[in-house]
Amino acid sequence: MILYHEPLNYGHASNVTFYAALEAFFQMGFHLRPTPRIEDIQPEAGYLVVGGIRFIQGALHQAGITPPPPLDYPPSLRHFLGRNIWTSTVNELAAHPSQWNVFIKPKGFAKKFTGRWVKSTSDLVGCGDPGMNTPIWVSEPRTFLAEWRVFVRYQDILDVRPYKGDWRLHYDPQTPRSSKQLLMPIKMHLLATRWTLV
């Protein structure tokens, strides 16, 4: 069995998750193949791919599979967000400083840039794209005390893990349970979503 993966940086995995995956698959007997170019992946029975979002999406395209669109804010979960969220574009926001003091993240492009709180022109550096007016999600800023990742597979909660923030705080276990019912109509095999305590 073969595991294609993004090449290591200076002999190291880019983060602990990649390292854990590579080590686990090596221990299970997979042959690890660093693959700098998606085109070098040879689809064959029993192969797997480990990498970042763009690498995985490229591997899916290589295998003839259309990646699902980003599931940023499912409408059925909107009432759990605790803040107003609307859409705009980077250029529209940049042209109207009176609309600043908001949190933005790319809409429809996973990890095109890291979400950020826009308070000044310098906060917009790296968000623009000369080839397109990037669509964005805009929301009222909040100070998050703690966040958890909730892993859902076929509408079953598999795990809840701390993501960021104060480790001493804990979530209300009814929140992931009640939101699970709202996820039922969403077609997915695996979802990792975050719950936040404000």
PDB file of C-alpha atoms in Angstrom:
ATOM      1  CA  MET A   1       0.000   0.000   0.000  1.00  0.00           C
ATOM      2  CA  ILE A   2       1.244   3.468  -0.888  1.00  0.00           C
ATOM      3  CA  LEU A   3       0.839   6.814   0.872  1.00  0.00           C
ATOM      4  CA  TYR A   4       1.519   9.882  -1.268  1.00  0.00           C
ATOM      5  CA  HIS A   5       2.275  12.965   0.814  1.00  0.00           C
ATOM      6  CA  GLU A   6       3.468  16.507   0.456  1.00  0.00           C
ATOM      7  CA  PRO A   7       7.253  16.702   0.757  1.00  0.00           C
ATOM      8  CA  LEU A   8       8.753  17.441   4.158  1.00  0.00           C
ATOM      9  CA  ASN A   9      10.174  20.894   4.893  1.00  0.00           C
ATOM     10  CA  TYR A  10      13.865  20.562   5.724  1.00  0.00           C
ATOM     11  CA  GLY A  11      13.291  16.935   6.661  1.00  0.00           C
ATOM     12  CA  HIS A  12      10.372  17.735   8.981  1.00  0.00           C
ATOM     13  CA  ALA A  13       6.615  17.487   8.625  1.00  0.00           C
ATOM     14  CA  SER A  14       4.951  20.898   8.300  1.00  0.00           C
ATOM     15  CA  ASN A  15       2.884  20.317  11.436  1.00  0.00           C
ATOM     16  CA  VAL A  16       2.308  17.717  14.140  1.00  0.00           C
ATOM     17  CA  THR A  17      -0.814  16.353  12.414  1.00  0.00           C
ATOM     18  CA  PHE A  18       1.139  15.493   9.262  1.00  0.00           C
ATOM     19  CA  TYR A  19       3.892  13.937  11.344  1.00  0.00           C
ATOM     20  CA  ALA A  20       1.406  11.782  13.276  1.00  0.00           C
ATOM     21  CA  ALA A  21      -0.277  10.664  10.050  1.00  0.00           C
ATOM     22  CA  LEU A  22       3.001   9.773   8.346  1.00  0.00           C
ATOM     23  CA  GLU A  23       4.270   7.878  11.380  1.00  0.00           C
ATOM     24  CA  ALA A  24       0.978   5.984  11.818  1.00  0.00           C
ATOM     25  CA  PHE A  25       0.759   4.948   8.164  1.00  0.00           C
ATOM     26  CA  PHE A  26       4.441   3.935   8.153  1.00  0.00           C
ATOM     27  CA  GLN A  27       3.816   1.742  11.217  1.00  0.00           C
ATOM     28  CA  MET A  28       0.856   0.160   9.390  1.00  0.00           C
ATOM     29  CA  GLY A  29       3.141  -0.861   6.533  1.00  0.00           C
ATOM     30  CA  PHE A  30       2.445   1.859   3.970  1.00  0.00           C
ATOM     31  CA  HIS A  31       5.251   2.881   1.629  1.00  0.00           C
ATOM     32  CA  LEU A  32       5.639   6.651   2.056  1.00  0.00           C
ATOM     33  CA  ARG A  33       6.188   8.600  -1.160  1.00  0.00           C
ATOM     34  CA  PRO A  34       6.933  12.324  -0.932  1.00  0.00           C
ATOM     35  CA  THR A  35       5.175  13.878  -3.919  1.00  0.00           C
ATOM     36  CA  PRO A  36       5.967  17.504  -4.810  1.00  0.00           C
ATOM     37  CA  ARG A  37       3.670  17.506  -7.867  1.00  0.00           C
ATOM     38  CA  ILE A  38       0.087  16.227  -7.878  1.00  0.00           C
ATOM     39  CA  GLU A  39       0.683  14.958 -11.419  1.00  0.00           C
ATOM     40  CA  ASP A  40       3.169  12.433  -9.995  1.00  0.00           C
ATOM     41  CA  ILE A  41       0.447  10.555  -8.081  1.00  0.00           C
ATOM     42  CA  GLN A  42      -0.277   7.241  -9.765  1.00  0.00           C
ATOM     43  CA  PRO A  43      -3.838   6.210  -8.871  1.00  0.00           C
ATOM     44  CA  GLU A  44      -3.803   2.545  -7.902  1.00  0.00           C
ATOM     45  CA  ALA A  45      -5.668   0.247  -5.546  1.00  0.00           C
ATOM     46  CA  GLY A  46      -5.061   0.875  -1.864  1.00  0.00           C
ATOM     47  CA  TYR A  47      -3.308   4.244  -2.128  1.00  0.00           C
ATOM     48  CA  LEU A  48      -3.889   7.183   0.224  1.00  0.00           C
ATOM     49  CA  VAL A  49      -2.929  10.862   0.160  1.00  0.00           C
ATOM     50  CA  VAL A  50      -1.896  13.107   3.082  1.00  0.00           C
ATOM     51  CA  GLY A  51      -1.366  16.845   2.746  1.00  0.00           C
ATOM     52  CA  GLY A  52      -2.812  20.309   3.002  1.00  0.00           C
ATOM     53  CA  ILE A  53      -6.148  21.397   1.571  1.00  0.00           C
ATOM     54  CA  ARG A  54      -4.821  22.333  -1.887  1.00  0.00           C
ATOM     55  CA  PHE A  55      -2.780  19.129  -2.108  1.00  0.00           C
ATOM     56  CA  ILE A  56      -5.803  16.973  -1.215  1.00  0.00           C
ATOM     57  CA  GLN A  57      -8.070  18.859  -3.626  1.00  0.00           C
ATOM     58  CA  GLY A  58      -5.495  18.382  -6.378  1.00  0.00           C
ATOM     59  CA  ALA A  59      -5.289  14.664  -5.599  1.00  0.00           C
ATOM     60  CA  LEU A  60      -9.084  14.385  -5.763  1.00  0.00           C
ATOM     61  CA  HIS A  61      -9.088  16.104  -9.183  1.00  0.00           C
ATOM     62  CA  GLN A  62      -6.286  13.770 -10.302  1.00  0.00           C
ATOM     63  CA  ALA A  63      -8.508  10.819  -9.345  1.00  0.00           C
ATOM     64  CA  GLY A  64     -11.473  12.293 -11.260  1.00  0.00           C
ATOM     65  CA  ILE A  65     -13.363  13.328  -8.097  1.00  0.00           C
ATOM     66  CA  THR A  66     -14.811  16.822  -7.751  1.00  0.00           C
ATOM     67  CA  PRO A  67     -14.037  18.127  -4.249  1.00  0.00           C
ATOM     68  CA  PRO A  68     -17.094  19.292  -2.302  1.00  0.00           C
ATOM     69  CA  PRO A  69     -17.519  23.060  -1.935  1.00  0.00           C
ATOM     70  CA  PRO A  70     -16.358  24.616   1.352  1.00  0.00           C
ATOM     71  CA  LEU A  71     -19.006  24.304   4.058  1.00  0.00           C
ATOM     72  CA  ASP A  72     -18.207  27.571   5.824  1.00  0.00           C
ATOM     73  CA  TYR A  73     -21.427  28.419   7.651  1.00  0.00           C
ATOM     74  CA  PRO A  74     -24.244  25.913   7.022  1.00  0.00           C
ATOM     75  CA  PRO A  75     -27.557  27.825   7.086  1.00  0.00           C
ATOM     76  CA  SER A  76     -29.029  25.258   9.489  1.00  0.00           C
ATOM     77  CA  LEU A  77     -26.384  26.165  12.096  1.00  0.00           C
ATOM     78  CA  ARG A  78     -26.557  29.967  11.753  1.00  0.00           C
ATOM     79  CA  HIS A  79     -28.415  30.514  15.035  1.00  0.00           C
ATOM     80  CA  PHE A  80     -25.470  28.933  16.926  1.00  0.00           C
ATOM     81  CA  LEU A  81     -23.002  31.534  15.622  1.00  0.00           C
ATOM     82  CA  GLY A  82     -23.888  34.236  18.148  1.00  0.00           C
ATOM     83  CA  ARG A  83     -23.127  37.092  15.739  1.00  0.00           C
ATOM     84  CA  ASN A  84     -24.264  38.587  12.448  1.00  0.00           C
ATOM     85  CA  ILE A  85     -22.499  37.271   9.364  1.00  0.00           C
ATOM     86  CA  TRP A  86     -22.854  38.661   5.851  1.00  0.00           C
ATOM     87  CA  THR A  87     -21.026  38.511   2.518  1.00  0.00           C
ATOM     88  CA  SER A  88     -18.966  41.115   0.711  1.00  0.00           C
ATOM     89  CA  THR A  89     -15.722  41.275  -1.269  1.00  0.00           C
ATOM     90  CA  VAL A  90     -12.202  42.316  -0.339  1.00  0.00           C
ATOM     91  CA  ASN A  91     -12.306  45.292  -2.716  1.00  0.00           C
ATOM     92  CA  GLU A  92     -15.679  46.484  -1.389  1.00  0.00           C
ATOM     93  CA  LEU A  93     -14.461  46.330   2.207  1.00  0.00           C
ATOM     94  CA  ALA A  94     -11.108  47.973   1.369  1.00  0.00           C
ATOM     95  CA  ALA A  95     -12.918  50.886  -0.311  1.00  0.00           C
ATOM     96  CA  HIS A  96     -15.075  51.648   2.756  1.00  0.00           C
ATOM     97  CA  PRO A  97     -13.022  52.139   5.954  1.00  0.00           C
ATOM     98  CA  SER A  98     -16.240  53.031   7.787  1.00  0.00           C
ATOM     99  CA  GLN A  99     -17.157  49.312   7.535  1.00  0.00           C
ATOM    100  CA  TRP A 100     -13.944  48.170   9.262  1.00  0.00           C
ATOM    101  CA  ASN A 101     -13.584  46.704  12.736  1.00  0.00           C
ATOM    102  CA  VAL A 102     -14.946  43.404  11.433  1.00  0.00           C
ATOM    103  CA  PHE A 103     -13.670  39.825  11.140  1.00  0.00           C
ATOM    104  CA  ILE A 104     -13.252  38.497   7.584  1.00  0.00           C
ATOM    105  CA  LYS A 105     -12.434  35.147   5.997  1.00  0.00           C
ATOM    106  CA  PRO A 106     -12.531  33.967   2.373  1.00  0.00           C
ATOM    107  CA  LYS A 107     -15.883  32.716   1.038  1.00  0.00           C
ATOM    108  CA  GLY A 108     -15.758  29.667  -1.207  1.00  0.00           C
ATOM    109  CA  PHE A 109     -11.961  29.334  -1.087  1.00  0.00           C
ATOM    110  CA  ALA A 110     -10.655  27.265   1.793  1.00  0.00           C
ATOM    111  CA  LYS A 111      -7.562  28.917   3.282  1.00  0.00           C
ATOM    112  CA  LYS A 112      -7.104  31.477   0.464  1.00  0.00           C
ATOM    113  CA  PHE A 113      -5.962  33.695   3.348  1.00  0.00           C
ATOM    114  CA  THR A 114      -6.159  33.362   7.112  1.00  0.00           C
ATOM    115  CA  GLY A 115      -9.229  34.900   8.692  1.00  0.00           C
ATOM    116  CA  ARG A 116      -8.475  38.193  10.410  1.00  0.00           C
ATOM    117  CA  TRP A 117      -9.866  41.166  12.272  1.00  0.00           C
ATOM    118  CA  VAL A 118      -9.708  44.230   9.975  1.00  0.00           C
ATOM    119  CA  LYS A 119      -9.044  47.458  11.868  1.00  0.00           C
ATOM    120  CA  SER A 120      -6.653  49.195   9.456  1.00  0.00           C
ATOM    121  CA  THR A 121      -5.214  49.025   5.950  1.00  0.00           C
ATOM    122  CA  SER A 122      -2.340  46.820   7.129  1.00  0.00           C
ATOM    123  CA  ASP A 123      -4.846  44.112   8.139  1.00  0.00           C
ATOM    124  CA  LEU A 124      -5.896  43.775   4.479  1.00  0.00           C
ATOM    125  CA  VAL A 125      -2.367  42.931   3.267  1.00  0.00           C
ATOM    126  CA  GLY A 126      -2.425  39.464   1.711  1.00  0.00           C
ATOM    127  CA  CYS A 127      -6.222  39.347   1.293  1.00  0.00           C
ATOM    128  CA  GLY A 128      -6.404  40.864  -2.188  1.00  0.00           C
ATOM    129  CA  ASP A 129      -5.957  39.047  -5.466  1.00  0.00           C
ATOM    130  CA  PRO A 130      -5.130  40.877  -8.713  1.00  0.00           C
ATOM    131  CA  GLY A 131      -7.011  38.218 -10.673  1.00  0.00           C
ATOM    132  CA  MET A 132     -10.321  38.506  -8.835  1.00  0.00           C
ATOM    133  CA  ASN A 133     -12.308  40.475  -6.284  1.00  0.00           C
ATOM    134  CA  THR A 134     -12.223  37.800  -3.583  1.00  0.00           C
ATOM    135  CA  PRO A 135     -15.612  37.055  -1.976  1.00  0.00           C
ATOM    136  CA  ILE A 136     -15.476  37.157   1.823  1.00  0.00           C
ATOM    137  CA  TRP A 137     -17.537  36.380   4.891  1.00  0.00           C
ATOM    138  CA  VAL A 138     -17.776  39.374   7.209  1.00  0.00           C
ATOM    139  CA  SER A 139     -18.827  39.223  10.849  1.00  0.00           C
ATOM    140  CA  GLU A 140     -18.967  41.288  13.978  1.00  0.00           C
ATOM    141  CA  PRO A 141     -15.799  40.794  16.011  1.00  0.00           C
ATOM    142  CA  ARG A 142     -15.948  38.616  19.103  1.00  0.00           C
ATOM    143  CA  THR A 143     -13.390  37.664  21.708  1.00  0.00           C
ATOM    144  CA  PHE A 144     -13.439  33.880  21.903  1.00  0.00           C
ATOM    145  CA  LEU A 145     -12.604  32.317  25.238  1.00  0.00           C
ATOM    146  CA  ALA A 146     -12.382  28.724  24.002  1.00  0.00           C
ATOM    147  CA  GLU A 147     -13.121  26.665  20.894  1.00  0.00           C
ATOM    148  CA  TRP A 148     -13.617  22.953  20.264  1.00  0.00           C
ATOM    149  CA  ARG A 149     -13.609  20.859  17.117  1.00  0.00           C
ATOM    150  CA  VAL A 150     -16.589  18.554  16.716  1.00  0.00           C
ATOM    151  CA  PHE A 151     -16.056  15.616  14.350  1.00  0.00           C
ATOM    152  CA  VAL A 152     -19.244  14.348  12.713  1.00  0.00           C
ATOM    153  CA  ARG A 153     -19.479  11.324  10.412  1.00  0.00           C
ATOM    154  CA  TYR A 154     -22.802  10.286   8.894  1.00  0.00           C
ATOM    155  CA  GLN A 155     -24.558  12.502  11.465  1.00  0.00           C
ATOM    156  CA  ASP A 156     -22.830  10.753  14.405  1.00  0.00           C
ATOM    157  CA  ILE A 157     -20.567  12.773  16.688  1.00  0.00           C
ATOM    158  CA  LEU A 158     -17.268  10.871  16.790  1.00  0.00           C
ATOM    159  CA  ASP A 159     -15.250  13.210  18.971  1.00  0.00           C
ATOM    160  CA  VAL A 160     -15.041  16.671  20.508  1.00  0.00           C
ATOM    161  CA  ARG A 161     -11.575  18.123  21.093  1.00  0.00           C
ATOM    162  CA  PRO A 162     -10.186  21.412  22.369  1.00  0.00           C
ATOM    163  CA  TYR A 163      -9.087  23.638  19.484  1.00  0.00           C
ATOM    164  CA  LYS A 164      -8.032  26.990  20.958  1.00  0.00           C
ATOM    165  CA  GLY A 165      -8.396  29.043  24.082  1.00  0.00           C
ATOM    166  CA  ASP A 166      -8.684  28.492  27.812  1.00  0.00           C
ATOM    167  CA  TRP A 167      -8.385  24.763  28.573  1.00  0.00           C
ATOM    168  CA  ARG A 168     -10.192  25.229  31.896  1.00  0.00           C
ATOM    169  CA  LEU A 169     -13.477  26.105  30.195  1.00  0.00           C
ATOM    170  CA  HIS A 170     -15.914  23.499  28.916  1.00  0.00           C
ATOM    171  CA  TYR A 171     -18.755  23.510  26.406  1.00  0.00           C
ATOM    172  CA  ASP A 172     -22.396  22.641  27.019  1.00  0.00           C
ATOM    173  CA  PRO A 173     -22.693  19.027  25.729  1.00  0.00           C
ATOM    174  CA  GLN A 174     -26.245  19.747  24.552  1.00  0.00           C
ATOM    175  CA  THR A 175     -24.956  22.188  21.915  1.00  0.00           C
ATOM    176  CA  PRO A 176     -23.190  19.625  19.693  1.00  0.00           C
ATOM    177  CA  ARG A 177     -26.060  17.165  20.242  1.00  0.00           C
ATOM    178  CA  SER A 178     -28.755  19.610  19.219  1.00  0.00           C
ATOM    179  CA  SER A 179     -26.754  20.892  16.257  1.00  0.00           C
ATOM    180  CA  LYS A 180     -26.244  17.305  15.074  1.00  0.00           C
ATOM    181  CA  GLN A 181     -29.952  17.130  14.296  1.00  0.00           C
ATOM    182  CA  LEU A 182     -29.606  20.261  12.172  1.00  0.00           C
ATOM    183  CA  LEU A 183     -26.755  18.681  10.210  1.00  0.00           C
ATOM    184  CA  MET A 184     -28.964  15.777   9.098  1.00  0.00           C
ATOM    185  CA  PRO A 185     -29.998  17.362   5.761  1.00  0.00           C
ATOM    186  CA  ILE A 186     -26.392  18.245   4.851  1.00  0.00           C
ATOM    187  CA  LYS A 187     -24.856  15.630   2.562  1.00  0.00           C
ATOM    188  CA  MET A 188     -21.437  14.771   3.950  1.00  0.00           C
ATOM    189  CA  HIS A 189     -19.319  11.865   5.043  1.00  0.00           C
ATOM    190  CA  LEU A 190     -17.110  13.696   7.515  1.00  0.00           C
ATOM    191  CA  LEU A 191     -17.318  17.166   8.991  1.00  0.00           C
ATOM    192  CA  ALA A 192     -15.039  18.883  11.446  1.00  0.00           C
ATOM    193  CA  THR A 193     -16.688  21.989  12.808  1.00  0.00           C
ATOM    194  CA  ARG A 194     -15.765  24.301  15.669  1.00  0.00           C
ATOM    195  CA  TRP A 195     -17.823  25.351  18.680  1.00  0.00           C
ATOM    196  CA  THR A 196     -16.872  28.518  20.465  1.00  0.00           C
ATOM    197  CA  LEU A 197     -17.508  29.857  23.953  1.00  0.00           C
ATOM    198  CA  VAL A 198     -17.722  33.665  24.099  1.00  0.00           C
TER     199      VAL A 198
END
